[in-house]
Amino acid sequence: MAKIDIFDTTLRDGEQSAGINLNTAEKIEIAKQLERYGVAVIEAGFPASSPGDFEAVKQIAQIVKDAKVTGLARAIPSDILTSYEALKYGAQPHLHTFIATSPIHMEYKLKKTPDQVVEIAVESVKLARKYFPLVQWSAEDATRSNKEFLARIITEVIKAGATTINIPDTVGYTTPAEYGALFRYLQETVPGIEKVKMSAHCHDDLGMAVANSLAAIENGATQIEGTINGIGERAGNAALEEIAVALHIREDYYQTHSGIVLKETKRTSQLVSQLTGVMIQPNKAIVGRNAFAHESGIHQDGMLKNPETYEIITPALIGDATTELVLGKHSGRHAFINKAKSMGFQLSDDKYATAFSAFKDLADRKKEITEEDLFVLLTDQQVTVTDTPVYELESVQVQYGTSNIPTATVRVTAPSGDVVTVSDTGAGSVEAIFNTLERVVQGTVRILDYRVSSVSKGRDALGEAVVKVRFQDQESIGRNASQDVLEASAKAYLNAINRQLQKERTLSAVH
Ligand SMILES: CC(=O)SCCNC(=O)CCNC(=O)[C@H](O)C(C)(C)COP(=O)(O)OP(=O)(O)OC[C@H]1O[C@@H](n2cnc3c(N)ncnc32)[C@H](O)[C@@H]1OP(=O)(O)O
Ligand SMILES: CC(C)C(=O)C(=O)O
Ligand SMILES: [Mg+2]
């Protein structure tokens, strides 16, 4: 099976992302992780661009042993010589030099004729080869270059000693079929091309960087360049983790291997995200937070029956990620009960049914149902004695204004089955609710304690209310968690009353 070398440029092209600035210690940490990840080449920076980059490249070249370390240089003697001073410590000194070959870059940016560009490229490669055993030459903006001119200049730089030829899609302009055809054309046209490594370097301006890179592999590329998490200038570079996993999962199709240690994927991605400060979008392939999260009932049911129904990549393949069956408004009974059991609950079918409908009701109102929310909801069912008639809150409404007296109106089904609606006021909203409920409940109720806290996190977190009352000469504690603390308070109050009623009923049944 053919080997595809992975050339990582997170520390050079990746760092060219707007807003990223890594210091030497951070670059070394990333380089060490890239070495563990199994990349073949690490482009550690652009040594001539700043003393900081020079120092980082030099240290990385000294530290990294299992990958080649390279640095970028323009086709300028001083860039090449400066790069040598940084890279000479590497196990196999490797230089990456480039010059643009498209008409627009040659005319407007370089202000050179095509003939001058060929001459500069040849001279730079010859100079580089005096110092470096390995010289990669890149035709910047290759995909907008004249292909006959591209074949001509590549022929000349190979004669001058280039050991790798890179065909960058610098502005993310090409398409998979077109890019593949360009690789085929160069292989069929350029004398001596079989002696060098052919490399692809794609940008994601049209969202095709990974697809273009894979097309290059299908057409003879044996090295792929990119960055971790796809970071890079403008829309970024090809995401290396996506390419490595695609080659693995579709090995049957590509018939290649990359040498990447896939179980280091998640860690590498997280490290780069943390040190660069570039967040990973949740639905990003392979490393996004949701890449292994299933929310809808039909998918969750399929996953529980056989994970291969909806997962082509196992989370274990890429490291520490786990499959997650996220419970939300699209979830079904199978996933809900499975989760409840995994949390240690064992309820009767009836209670599971009630808990599931309470869960659906909550999921309609709350974006994400956390494990804490479920715990509260299922515990409520576990401890509810269902055969005692109790007070049930049908609705609660509070009128509150900074200059009004708070007024509560509650509608409650009493143990007798009667539905009553009562209003009363209080110094605050909660007191108005409690005063109103006191008028509903038969018997004297004295509040001994009342507390509210948040169950989960975020602005839509459940609020949990705990109310301790004295009722029928006994102390009873009630609790409830709802999205609204006023509703939770009313329900907690009635829960305290109901628990006392249930206790009474159980005791009188025993005697
Ligand atoms: C596609 C890519 O990713 S290419 C890599 C891009 N990365 C970077 O540019 C990051 C680091 N760059 C830098 O720090 C600076 O741009 C430096 C140090 C390299 C150069 O800085 P300056 O000397 O101030 O030049 P400046 O950046 O303004 O302009 C670039 C010059 O290099 C020339 N140039 C651009 N590419 C090449 C090349 N491959 N070979 C030779 N000259 C080149 C330009 O024509 C321009 O020359 P001019 O000054 O004669 O007009
Ligand atoms: C320097 C080259 C390889 C580059 O980054 C590009 O053309 O995108
Ligand atoms: Mg690039």
XYZ file of C-alpha atoms and ligand atoms in Angstrom:
571
model
C 0.000 0.000 0.000
C 1.415 3.433 -0.965
C 2.534 5.741 1.847
C 1.273 9.321 1.896
C 3.563 11.653 3.831
C 1.750 14.182 5.977
C 3.430 17.605 5.883
C 2.167 19.718 8.738
C 2.301 23.503 8.389
C 0.265 24.434 11.484
C 3.244 26.388 12.828
C 3.844 28.285 9.558
C 0.732 28.582 7.352
C -1.541 27.890 10.360
C 0.087 30.688 12.314
C -0.612 32.988 9.352
C -4.288 32.984 10.494
C -5.419 36.446 11.511
C -5.137 36.728 15.288
C -2.762 33.811 15.983
C 0.611 34.468 17.544
C 2.444 31.552 19.135
C 5.532 32.019 21.267
C 8.517 29.665 21.119
C 7.425 27.529 24.085
C 3.963 27.069 22.561
C 5.422 26.182 19.157
C 7.718 23.598 20.744
C 4.787 22.013 22.581
C 2.803 21.736 19.353
C 5.842 20.383 17.448
C 6.362 17.663 20.069
C 2.714 16.656 19.782
C 2.932 16.632 15.963
C 5.896 14.275 16.276
C 3.778 11.971 18.490
C 0.954 12.285 15.957
C 3.278 10.798 13.315
C 3.567 13.580 10.730
C 6.443 13.145 8.267
C 7.412 16.836 8.006
C 6.888 19.751 10.378
C 7.094 23.203 8.823
C 8.115 25.031 11.969
C 8.056 28.597 10.643
C 9.619 31.152 8.308
C 13.085 31.716 9.830
C 13.865 34.942 7.929
C 10.603 36.585 8.919
C 11.510 37.469 12.519
C 14.020 36.658 15.271
C 11.208 34.922 17.197
C 10.391 32.613 14.291
C 14.109 31.942 13.720
C 14.570 30.901 17.337
C 11.457 28.696 17.358
C 12.488 26.906 14.137
C 16.032 26.421 15.449
C 14.861 24.926 18.748
C 12.303 22.675 17.073
C 14.944 21.423 14.607
C 17.110 20.509 17.600
C 14.335 18.800 19.563
C 12.304 16.854 16.996
C 13.849 13.578 15.924
C 11.067 11.497 14.353
C 9.943 14.009 11.735
C 11.809 16.215 9.280
C 11.749 19.852 10.307
C 11.550 22.464 7.567
C 11.202 26.230 7.258
C 9.918 28.473 4.494
C 12.189 30.795 2.494
C 11.587 33.127 -0.426
C 13.755 32.725 -3.514
C 16.229 35.116 -1.971
C 19.773 34.116 -0.908
C 19.471 35.810 2.502
C 16.220 33.920 3.307
C 17.884 30.618 2.334
C 21.054 31.257 4.323
C 19.146 32.445 7.392
C 16.982 29.319 7.169
C 20.072 27.146 7.066
C 21.329 28.704 10.301
C 18.062 27.647 11.963
C 17.585 24.268 10.283
C 21.106 22.872 10.166
C 20.556 21.191 13.540
C 17.807 18.959 12.157
C 18.422 15.251 11.573
C 17.878 15.744 7.824
C 18.015 19.503 7.048
C 15.050 20.297 4.837
C 14.235 23.628 3.164
C 10.980 24.773 1.625
C 11.471 27.522 -0.927
C 8.890 29.034 -3.242
C 8.099 31.590 -5.883
C 4.825 32.528 -7.511
C 4.135 31.300 -11.052
C 0.717 32.754 -11.924
C 0.552 35.689 -14.347
C -1.088 37.977 -11.778
C 1.511 37.246 -9.070
C 4.482 37.476 -11.439
C 3.385 40.739 -13.044
C 1.924 42.667 -10.114
C 3.529 41.241 -6.996
C 6.997 40.148 -8.105
C 7.197 42.579 -11.032
C 9.141 39.948 -12.976
C 8.771 38.337 -16.378
C 8.163 34.581 -16.562
C 11.741 34.076 -17.812
C 13.118 36.006 -14.832
C 11.001 33.913 -12.460
C 12.392 30.682 -13.982
C 15.923 31.981 -13.527
C 15.339 33.089 -9.916
C 13.712 29.745 -9.070
C 16.590 27.757 -10.566
C 19.251 29.856 -8.809
C 17.470 29.596 -5.474
C 17.145 25.816 -5.687
C 20.818 25.470 -6.710
C 21.874 27.611 -3.751
C 19.597 25.693 -1.384
C 20.976 22.355 -2.509
C 24.498 23.491 -1.512
C 23.278 23.470 2.066
C 20.288 21.161 2.256
C 20.000 17.509 1.218
C 16.243 17.973 0.915
C 14.747 20.936 -0.936
C 11.043 21.333 -1.527
C 10.115 23.831 -4.210
C 6.606 25.332 -4.408
C 4.946 27.091 -7.333
C 2.875 29.613 -5.415
C -0.598 30.090 -6.977
C 0.040 27.042 -9.188
C -3.664 26.487 -9.859
C -3.998 29.902 -11.532
C -0.771 29.461 -13.467
C -0.416 28.625 -17.137
C 0.074 24.865 -17.077
C 2.664 24.785 -19.869
C 4.696 27.412 -17.971
C 4.252 25.370 -14.791
C 5.618 22.264 -16.543
C 8.562 24.299 -17.858
C 9.589 25.802 -14.514
C 9.148 22.474 -12.681
C 11.375 20.773 -15.274
C 14.070 23.364 -14.562
C 13.890 23.243 -10.749
C 14.061 19.443 -10.801
C 17.225 19.728 -12.915
C 18.523 22.254 -10.354
C 18.094 19.681 -7.578
C 14.612 20.046 -6.019
C 13.640 16.836 -4.225
C 9.945 17.626 -3.706
C 7.638 19.599 -5.996
C 4.636 21.200 -4.362
C 1.601 22.407 -6.338
C -0.198 24.860 -4.035
C -3.781 25.939 -4.533
C -2.773 29.131 -2.759
C -6.129 30.905 -2.977
C -8.409 27.867 -2.725
C -9.568 28.276 -6.326
C -9.390 24.822 -7.863
C -11.864 21.913 -7.881
C -11.162 18.209 -7.237
C -11.404 17.135 -10.888
C -9.318 20.070 -12.116
C -6.631 19.657 -9.437
C -6.409 15.915 -10.064
C -6.035 16.560 -13.788
C -3.202 19.042 -13.116
C -1.261 16.405 -11.165
C -1.820 13.917 -13.985
C -0.737 16.452 -16.618
C 2.509 17.294 -14.785
C 3.356 13.635 -14.293
C 2.822 12.941 -17.952
C 4.696 16.053 -19.149
C 7.631 16.895 -16.872
C 10.841 14.963 -17.504
C 12.377 13.636 -14.291
C 9.201 14.082 -12.254
C 9.246 10.418 -11.262
C 12.434 11.130 -9.238
C 10.741 13.659 -6.924
C 7.965 13.614 -4.407
C 4.752 15.333 -5.569
C 2.988 17.377 -2.917
C -0.453 18.988 -2.631
C -1.112 22.131 -0.588
C -4.732 23.288 -0.528
C -6.607 26.230 0.907
C -10.272 26.216 1.844
C -11.647 29.417 0.300
C -14.348 27.456 -1.545
C -14.617 24.751 1.129
C -12.845 22.155 -1.055
C -9.384 21.923 0.523
C -9.794 18.370 1.815
C -11.598 17.133 -1.314
C -8.895 18.683 -3.522
C -6.130 17.075 -1.441
C -7.776 13.659 -1.763
C -8.139 14.183 -5.524
C -4.391 14.883 -5.682
C -3.723 11.569 -3.925
C -5.845 9.768 -6.489
C -3.653 11.338 -9.158
C -0.201 10.609 -7.859
C 0.519 13.010 -4.975
C 2.522 11.269 -2.265
C 2.669 14.177 0.188
C -0.237 16.209 1.535
C 0.173 19.525 3.313
C -2.236 21.043 5.756
C -2.827 22.122 9.312
C -4.455 20.773 12.435
C -8.100 21.867 12.670
C -7.657 23.435 9.220
C -6.398 26.724 10.632
C -4.612 29.092 8.296
C -4.666 32.269 6.275
C -8.227 33.416 5.292
C -10.512 30.330 5.261
C -7.622 28.130 6.307
C -5.751 25.115 4.976
C -6.768 21.515 4.414
C -7.525 19.928 7.808
C -4.949 17.170 8.224
C -6.976 15.179 10.735
C -9.806 14.939 8.201
C -7.459 13.665 5.500
C -5.774 11.138 7.792
C -9.104 9.710 8.999
C -10.563 9.689 5.468
C -7.547 7.693 4.225
C -8.006 5.247 7.088
C -11.789 4.810 6.909
C -11.751 4.598 3.102
C -8.554 2.573 2.844
C -10.553 0.229 0.602
C -10.846 3.102 -1.905
C -7.579 5.055 -1.588
C -5.328 2.046 -0.955
C -2.845 4.208 0.970
C -1.779 4.840 4.542
C -0.546 8.034 6.141
C 1.487 6.809 9.119
C -0.574 9.077 11.372
C -1.156 7.818 14.926
C -4.897 8.352 14.824
C -5.485 7.944 18.553
C -3.467 11.161 19.061
C -5.944 13.112 16.905
C -8.183 14.515 19.614
C -5.287 15.527 21.822
C -3.439 17.207 18.942
C -6.557 19.098 17.923
C -7.297 20.239 21.473
C -3.732 21.390 22.042
C -3.696 23.463 18.853
C -7.107 24.924 19.647
C -6.067 25.849 23.166
C -2.705 27.387 22.295
C -3.907 29.281 19.219
C -7.185 30.343 20.824
C -9.077 29.214 17.687
C -12.252 27.422 18.749
C -13.347 24.339 16.841
C -16.833 24.610 15.368
C -19.127 22.017 17.041
C -20.035 20.212 13.811
C -16.455 20.081 12.486
C -15.655 16.661 11.037
C -13.611 14.325 13.278
C -12.785 16.746 16.114
C -15.908 18.888 16.585
C -17.769 18.573 19.882
C -20.749 17.053 18.071
C -18.823 14.722 15.742
C -19.952 11.743 17.820
C -23.157 13.175 19.317
C -26.548 11.803 18.307
C -29.714 13.645 19.312
C -32.650 12.322 17.372
C -34.717 9.408 18.632
C -34.428 7.279 15.465
C -30.640 7.678 15.343
C -30.282 7.014 19.078
C -32.430 3.888 18.807
C -30.254 2.695 15.882
C -27.059 3.466 17.821
C -28.289 1.469 20.820
C -29.094 -1.499 18.585
C -25.848 -1.285 16.583
C -23.522 1.763 16.613
C -22.544 1.119 13.001
C -26.020 2.227 11.913
C -25.044 5.874 12.312
C -21.307 5.973 13.068
C -18.641 5.302 10.450
C -15.801 6.313 12.773
C -15.462 4.974 16.298
C -14.595 7.657 18.858
C -11.848 5.365 20.171
C -10.077 5.666 16.818
C -9.257 9.329 17.367
C -8.427 9.219 21.065
C -10.427 10.110 24.084
C -13.695 11.217 22.530
C -16.807 9.233 23.401
C -20.088 8.662 21.655
C -22.787 10.769 23.196
C -26.495 10.202 22.983
C -27.591 13.743 23.737
C -31.024 13.884 25.268
C -33.072 16.696 23.814
C -36.408 17.434 22.220
C -35.757 15.012 19.340
C -34.926 12.035 21.553
C -37.102 8.958 21.950
C -38.100 6.535 24.697
C -35.315 3.990 24.005
C -32.509 6.505 24.545
C -34.246 8.041 27.576
C -34.706 4.730 29.379
C -31.203 3.594 28.429
C -29.770 6.763 29.965
C -31.907 6.424 33.108
C -30.689 2.843 33.586
C -27.065 3.865 33.028
C -27.572 6.415 35.837
C -28.726 3.628 38.154
C -32.515 4.196 38.061
C -34.889 1.270 38.019
C -38.454 2.454 37.646
C -41.683 0.721 36.755
C -42.923 1.085 33.185
C -45.588 3.553 34.385
C -43.013 5.709 36.107
C -40.724 5.641 33.089
C -43.689 6.732 31.000
C -44.450 9.649 33.360
C -40.776 10.569 33.586
C -40.469 10.471 29.783
C -43.405 12.802 29.315
C -41.998 15.183 31.959
C -38.677 15.000 30.096
C -40.306 15.827 26.731
C -42.120 18.711 28.359
C -38.859 20.058 29.769
C -36.977 19.445 26.500
C -39.479 21.632 24.683
C -38.541 24.510 26.946
C -34.841 23.899 27.590
C -32.070 23.718 24.947
C -29.990 21.004 26.530
C -31.020 18.503 29.182
C -28.091 17.818 31.481
C -27.440 14.738 33.582
C -28.275 16.799 36.667
C -31.669 17.716 35.170
C -32.365 14.049 34.483
C -31.317 13.070 37.954
C -33.832 15.487 39.484
C -36.579 14.438 37.099
C -36.066 10.706 37.621
C -35.628 11.016 41.381
C -38.973 12.836 41.478
C -40.582 9.804 39.877
C -38.725 7.350 42.077
C -39.992 8.934 45.291
C -43.508 9.806 44.173
C -46.186 7.651 45.791
C -48.745 7.488 43.044
C -51.767 6.007 44.806
C -52.402 8.862 47.267
C -54.588 11.752 46.080
C -52.575 14.927 46.567
C -52.553 18.619 45.643
C -51.515 19.210 42.073
C -50.513 22.596 40.725
C -52.298 23.320 37.466
C -50.987 26.849 36.967
C -49.407 29.751 38.766
C -49.421 33.360 37.714
C -47.705 36.272 39.458
C -48.258 39.955 38.886
C -45.183 41.864 39.903
C -44.057 45.457 39.447
C -41.581 47.581 41.387
C -44.432 49.864 42.515
C -47.207 47.212 42.816
C -48.023 44.757 45.571
C -47.116 41.305 44.175
C -50.227 39.198 43.601
C -50.302 35.454 42.907
C -53.119 33.449 41.353
C -52.888 29.670 41.570
C -55.050 26.949 40.140
C -54.787 23.683 42.044
C -56.492 20.282 41.914
C -57.183 19.337 45.543
C -57.052 15.726 46.877
C -60.875 15.750 46.663
C -60.600 16.242 42.905
C -61.998 19.777 43.043
C -60.151 22.408 41.042
C -59.793 25.686 42.923
C -58.463 29.055 41.834
C -57.284 31.436 44.559
C -55.393 34.753 44.663
C -53.515 36.524 47.414
C -50.731 39.056 47.863
C -47.378 39.082 49.625
C -44.332 41.268 50.202
C -42.631 39.537 47.271
C -43.590 37.131 44.478
C -42.659 33.993 46.422
C -44.478 35.123 49.538
C -47.558 35.917 47.431
C -47.461 32.352 46.064
C -46.998 30.794 49.488
C -49.817 32.938 51.015
C -52.111 31.882 48.183
C -51.266 28.188 48.529
C -51.825 28.441 52.276
C -55.427 29.392 51.477
C -55.768 26.357 49.217
C -54.348 23.762 51.575
C -56.613 22.516 54.338
C -54.843 22.934 57.688
C -52.259 25.294 59.064
C -48.949 25.545 57.248
C -45.900 27.284 58.669
C -42.833 27.865 56.470
C -39.685 26.893 58.384
C -37.125 27.250 55.601
C -36.977 28.088 51.909
C -34.002 27.925 49.516
C -33.484 28.249 45.779
C -30.406 27.111 43.841
C -29.424 26.279 40.292
C -29.314 22.616 39.235
C -27.365 22.875 35.989
C -25.419 25.643 34.236
C -26.331 28.402 31.819
C -29.113 30.945 31.637
C -31.730 28.251 30.962
C -30.588 26.134 33.945
C -33.207 24.507 36.139
C -33.863 26.268 39.428
C -34.348 23.993 42.403
C -36.534 25.123 45.306
C -36.546 23.425 48.689
C -39.301 24.310 51.180
C -39.476 23.064 54.763
C -42.902 23.383 56.392
C -44.696 22.464 59.594
C -47.986 20.849 58.631
C -50.269 18.599 60.683
C -47.792 19.088 63.564
C -45.036 17.459 61.547
C -42.025 18.836 59.699
C -41.950 18.025 56.010
C -39.522 18.971 53.272
C -40.613 19.476 49.672
C -38.535 20.121 46.626
C -38.929 20.740 42.937
C -36.781 21.743 40.005
C -38.289 23.725 37.160
C -37.013 26.181 34.628
C -38.852 28.940 36.449
C -37.985 29.451 40.111
C -41.490 30.701 40.958
C -43.040 27.546 39.508
C -40.382 25.467 41.329
C -41.231 27.269 44.583
C -44.984 26.626 44.252
C -44.407 22.976 43.382
C -41.882 22.503 46.215
C -44.428 23.935 48.664
C -47.135 21.512 47.524
C -44.576 18.676 47.449
C -43.897 19.265 51.169
C -47.638 19.153 51.900
C -48.184 16.081 49.697
C -45.317 14.165 51.272
C -46.870 14.722 54.701
C -50.267 13.591 53.389
C -48.658 10.480 51.875
C -46.837 9.749 55.130
C -50.120 10.065 57.052
C -51.873 7.775 54.591
C -49.092 5.127 54.805
C -49.092 5.249 58.623
C -52.878 4.893 58.891
C -52.736 1.949 56.447
C -50.142 0.219 58.679
C -52.186 0.722 61.909
C 1.391 31.821 0.144
C 2.162 32.063 1.376
O 1.732 31.670 2.377
S 3.622 32.853 1.223
C 4.205 33.045 2.847
C 3.610 34.204 3.474
N 4.125 34.380 4.811
C 4.591 35.524 5.248
O 4.663 36.498 4.529
C 4.921 35.585 6.699
C 6.153 36.325 7.066
N 6.466 37.494 6.292
C 7.176 38.526 6.770
O 7.505 38.620 7.939
C 7.584 39.572 5.794
O 6.637 39.645 4.741
C 9.010 39.268 5.230
C 10.007 39.379 6.375
C 9.085 37.888 4.625
C 9.355 40.266 4.158
O 9.143 41.534 4.647
P 9.504 42.846 3.780
O 10.896 42.749 3.343
O 9.119 43.998 4.630
O 8.615 42.740 2.452
P 7.059 42.702 2.250
O 6.486 41.609 3.061
O 6.451 44.051 2.462
O 6.980 42.364 0.713
C 7.359 41.107 0.255
C 8.513 41.213 -0.733
O 8.943 39.887 -1.023
C 8.785 39.635 -2.430
N 8.508 38.268 -2.599
C 7.320 37.634 -2.324
N 7.468 36.333 -2.520
C 8.726 36.121 -2.926
C 9.452 34.970 -3.278
N 8.882 33.782 -3.208
N 10.731 35.095 -3.648
C 11.312 36.311 -3.684
N 10.658 37.435 -3.350
C 9.396 37.337 -2.990
C 7.696 40.599 -2.858
O 7.716 40.804 -4.218
C 8.093 41.821 -2.062
O 9.252 42.357 -2.678
P 9.493 43.933 -2.906
O 9.793 44.454 -1.539
O 10.681 43.962 -3.808
O 8.272 44.481 -3.517
C 4.217 28.949 0.483
C 3.175 28.175 -0.169
C 3.422 26.732 -0.171
C 1.842 28.423 0.422
O 1.634 28.407 1.605
C 0.742 28.594 -0.518
O 0.991 28.769 -1.704
O -0.408 28.567 -0.051
Mg -0.495 28.147 2.008
